[in-house]
Coordinates of N, CA and C in Angstrom, one line a residue:
X25 N 12.5 -5.3 -6.4 CA 11.9 -5.9 -5.1 C 10.4 -5.6 -5.1
X26 N 9.6 -6.5 -4.7 CA 8.1 -6.3 -4.7 C 7.8 -5.5 -3.4
X27 N 6.6 -4.9 -3.5 CA 6.1 -4.1 -2.4 C 6.0 -4.8 -1.1
X28 N 5.5 -6.0 -1.1 CA 5.5 -6.8 0.2 C 6.8 -6.9 0.8
X29 N 7.8 -7.2 0.0 CA 9.2 -7.4 0.6 C 9.7 -6.0 1.1
X30 N 9.4 -5.0 0.4 CA 9.9 -3.6 0.8 C 9.3 -3.3 2.2
X31 N 8.0 -3.6 2.4 CA 7.4 -3.3 3.6 C 8.0 -4.2 4.7
X32 N 8.2 -5.5 4.5 CA 8.8 -6.3 5.5 C 10.2 -5.9 5.8
X33 N 11.0 -5.4 4.9 CA 12.3 -5.0 5.1 C 12.4 -3.7 6.0
X34 N 11.3 -2.9 5.9 CA 11.3 -1.6 6.6 C 10.6 -1.7 8.0
X35 N 10.0 -2.8 8.3 CA 9.2 -2.9 9.5 C 9.9 -2.4 10.8
X36 N 11.2 -2.8 10.9 CA 11.9 -2.4 12.1 C 12.2 -0.9 12.2
X37 N 12.0 -0.2 11.1 CA 12.2 1.3 11.1 C 10.9 2.0 11.2
X38 N 9.8 1.4 11.3 CA 8.5 2.1 11.2 C 8.0 2.5 12.6
X39 N 7.3 3.7 12.5 CA 6.6 4.2 13.7 C 5.4 3.4 13.9
X40 N 4.7 3.6 15.0 CA 3.4 2.9 15.3 C 2.4 3.1 14.3
X41 N 2.3 4.4 13.8 CA 1.3 4.7 12.7 C 1.7 3.9 11.4
X42 N 2.9 3.9 11.1 CA 3.3 3.2 9.9 C 3.1 1.7 10.0
X43 N 3.3 1.2 11.2 CA 3.0 -0.3 11.4 C 1.5 -0.6 11.3
X44 N 0.7 0.4 11.7 CA -0.7 0.2 11.6 C -1.1 0.2 10.1
X45 N -0.5 1.1 9.3 CA -0.7 1.1 7.9 C -0.2 -0.2 7.2
X46 N 0.9 -0.7 7.6 CA 1.5 -1.9 7.0 C 0.5 -3.1 7.4
X47 N 0.0 -3.1 8.6 CA -0.9 -4.2 8.9 C -2.2 -4.2 8.1
X48 N -2.7 -3.0 7.9 CA -3.9 -2.8 7.1 C -3.6 -3.2 5.6
X49 N -2.4 -2.8 5.1 CA -2.0 -3.2 3.8 C -2.1 -4.7 3.6
X50 N -1.4 -5.5 4.5 CA -1.4 -6.9 4.4 C -2.8 -7.6 4.5
X51 N -3.7 -6.9 5.3 CA -5.0 -7.5 5.5 C -6.0 -7.0 4.4
X52 N -5.7 -5.9 3.8 CA -6.7 -5.3 2.9 C -6.0 -4.6 1.7
X53 N -5.2 -5.4 1.0 CA -4.5 -4.8 -0.1 C -5.3 -4.1 -1.2
X54 N -6.6 -4.6 -1.4 CA -7.5 -4.0 -2.3 C -7.8 -2.6 -2.0
X55 N -7.8 -2.2 -0.7 CA -8.1 -0.8 -0.3 C -7.0 0.1 -1.0
X56 N -5.8 -0.3 -0.9 CA -4.7 0.5 -1.4 C -4.7 0.5 -2.9
X57 N -5.2 -0.6 -3.6 CA -5.2 -0.6 -5.0 C -6.3 0.2 -5.6
X58 N -7.4 0.3 -4.9 CA -8.6 0.9 -5.5 C -9.2 2.2 -4.8
X59 N -8.8 2.4 -3.6 CA -9.3 3.6 -2.9 C -8.4 4.8 -3.0
X60 N -9.0 5.9 -2.8 CA -8.2 7.2 -2.8 C -7.4 7.2 -1.5
X61 N -6.5 8.1 -1.4 CA -5.7 8.4 -0.2 C -6.6 8.7 1.0
X62 N -7.5 9.6 0.8 CA -8.4 10.0 1.8 C -9.2 8.8 2.4
X63 N -9.7 8.0 1.5 CA -10.5 6.8 1.9 C -9.7 5.8 2.7
X64 N -8.5 5.6 2.2 CA -7.6 4.6 2.9 C -7.3 5.2 4.3
X65 N -6.9 6.4 4.4 CA -6.6 7.0 5.7 C -7.8 7.0 6.6
X66 N -8.9 7.2 6.1 CA -10.1 7.1 7.0 C -10.4 5.7 7.5
X67 N -10.2 4.7 6.6 CA -10.5 3.3 7.0 C -9.5 2.9 8.1
X68 N -8.3 3.4 8.0 CA -7.3 3.0 9.0 C -7.3 3.9 10.2
X69 N -8.1 5.0 10.1 CA -8.2 6.0 11.2 C -6.8 6.7 11.5
X70 N -6.2 7.2 10.4 CA -4.9 7.7 10.5 C -4.9 8.9 9.5
X71 N -3.9 9.8 9.6 CA -3.9 11.0 8.8 C -3.4 10.6 7.4
X72 N -3.8 11.4 6.4 CA -3.3 11.2 5.0 C -1.8 11.4 5.0
X73 N -1.3 12.4 5.8 CA 0.2 12.6 5.9 C 0.9 11.4 6.3
X74 N 0.4 10.6 7.2 CA 1.1 9.4 7.7 C 1.1 8.4 6.6
X75 N 0.1 8.3 5.8 CA 0.1 7.3 4.7 C 1.1 7.8 3.7
X76 N 1.2 9.0 3.4 CA 2.2 9.5 2.4 C 3.6 9.3 3.0
X77 N 3.9 9.5 4.2 CA 5.2 9.2 4.8 C 5.5 7.7 4.7
X78 N 4.5 6.9 4.9 CA 4.7 5.4 4.8 C 5.2 5.1 3.4
X79 N 4.5 5.7 2.4 CA 4.8 5.4 1.0 C 6.3 5.9 0.7
X80 N 6.6 7.1 1.2 CA 8.0 7.6 1.0 C 9.0 6.8 1.7
X81 N 8.7 6.2 2.8 CA 9.7 5.4 3.5 C 10.0 4.1 2.7
X82 N 9.0 3.7 1.8 CA 9.2 2.6 1.0 C 9.9 2.9 -0.3
X83 N 10.2 4.2 -0.5 CA 10.9 4.6 -1.7 C 10.0 5.2 -2.8
X84 N 8.7 5.5 -2.6 CA 7.8 6.1 -3.5 C 7.7 7.6 -3.3
X85 N 7.5 8.3 -4.3 CA 7.4 9.8 -4.1 C 6.0 10.2 -3.4
X86 N 5.1 9.3 -3.4 CA 3.8 9.6 -2.7 C 2.9 8.4 -2.9
X87 N 1.6 8.6 -2.5 CA 0.6 7.6 -2.5 C 0.3 7.0 -4.0
X88 N 0.2 7.9 -4.9 CA -0.2 7.6 -6.3 C 0.8 6.6 -6.9
X89 N 2.2 6.9 -6.9 CA 3.1 5.9 -7.4 C 3.0 4.5 -6.7
X90 N 2.8 4.6 -5.4 CA 2.6 3.3 -4.6 C 1.4 2.6 -5.1
X91 N 0.3 3.3 -5.2 CA -0.9 2.7 -5.7 C -0.7 2.1 -7.2
X92 N -0.1 2.9 -8.0 CA 0.2 2.4 -9.4 C 0.9 1.1 -9.4
X93 N 1.9 1.0 -8.6 CA 2.7 -0.3 -8.6 C 1.8 -1.4 -8.1
X94 N 1.0 -1.2 -7.1 CA 0.1 -2.3 -6.6 C -0.8 -2.7 -7.8
X95 N -1.4 -1.7 -8.5 CA -2.3 -2.0 -9.6 C -1.5 -2.8 -10.7
X96 N -0.3 -2.4 -11.0 CA 0.5 -3.1 -12.0 C 0.7 -4.5 -11.6
X97 N 1.0 -4.7 -10.3 CA 1.2 -6.1 -9.8 C -0.1 -6.9 -10.0
X98 N -1.2 -6.3 -9.7 CA -2.5 -7.0 -9.8 C -2.7 -7.4 -11.3
X99 N -2.4 -6.5 -12.2 CA -2.6 -6.7 -13.6 C -1.8 -7.8 -14.1
X100 N -0.5 -7.9 -13.7 CA 0.4 -8.9 -14.2 C 0.1 -10.3 -13.6
X101 N -0.6 -10.3 -12.4 CA -0.9 -11.6 -11.8 C -2.2 -12.2 -12.3
X102 N -3.0 -11.5 -13.0 CA -4.3 -12.0 -13.5 C -4.1 -12.9 -14.6
X103 N -4.7 -14.0 -14.6 CA -4.7 -14.9 -15.8 C -5.8 -14.5 -16.7
X104 N -5.8 -15.1 -17.9 CA -6.8 -14.8 -18.9 C -8.2 -15.0 -18.4
X105 N -8.5 -16.2 -17.8 CA -9.9 -16.4 -17.3 C -10.3 -15.3 -16.2
X106 N -9.3 -14.9 -15.4 CA -9.6 -13.9 -14.4 C -9.9 -12.5 -15.1
X107 N -9.2 -12.2 -16.2 CA -9.5 -11.0 -16.9 C -10.8 -10.9 -17.5
X108 N -11.3 -12.1 -17.9 CA -12.6 -12.2 -18.6 C -13.7 -12.2 -17.6

């Protein structure tokens, strides 16, 4: 299951903070792919612990595995001209 679907499936179980993170994810996915945990938390104006809890709710052990999967998705979606 892809990350977007995981988030959509868990929306009804999320706290207000987690909903805020989910909204930011859908509007600014690049932040999660390329920024550190601290930077993402600062941009959303939320604690790093809340971001980690969000990732764990989705089945990841933390922010880094969540970020790694986003990056892998980006990599697989790029076509040859995009890569050049």
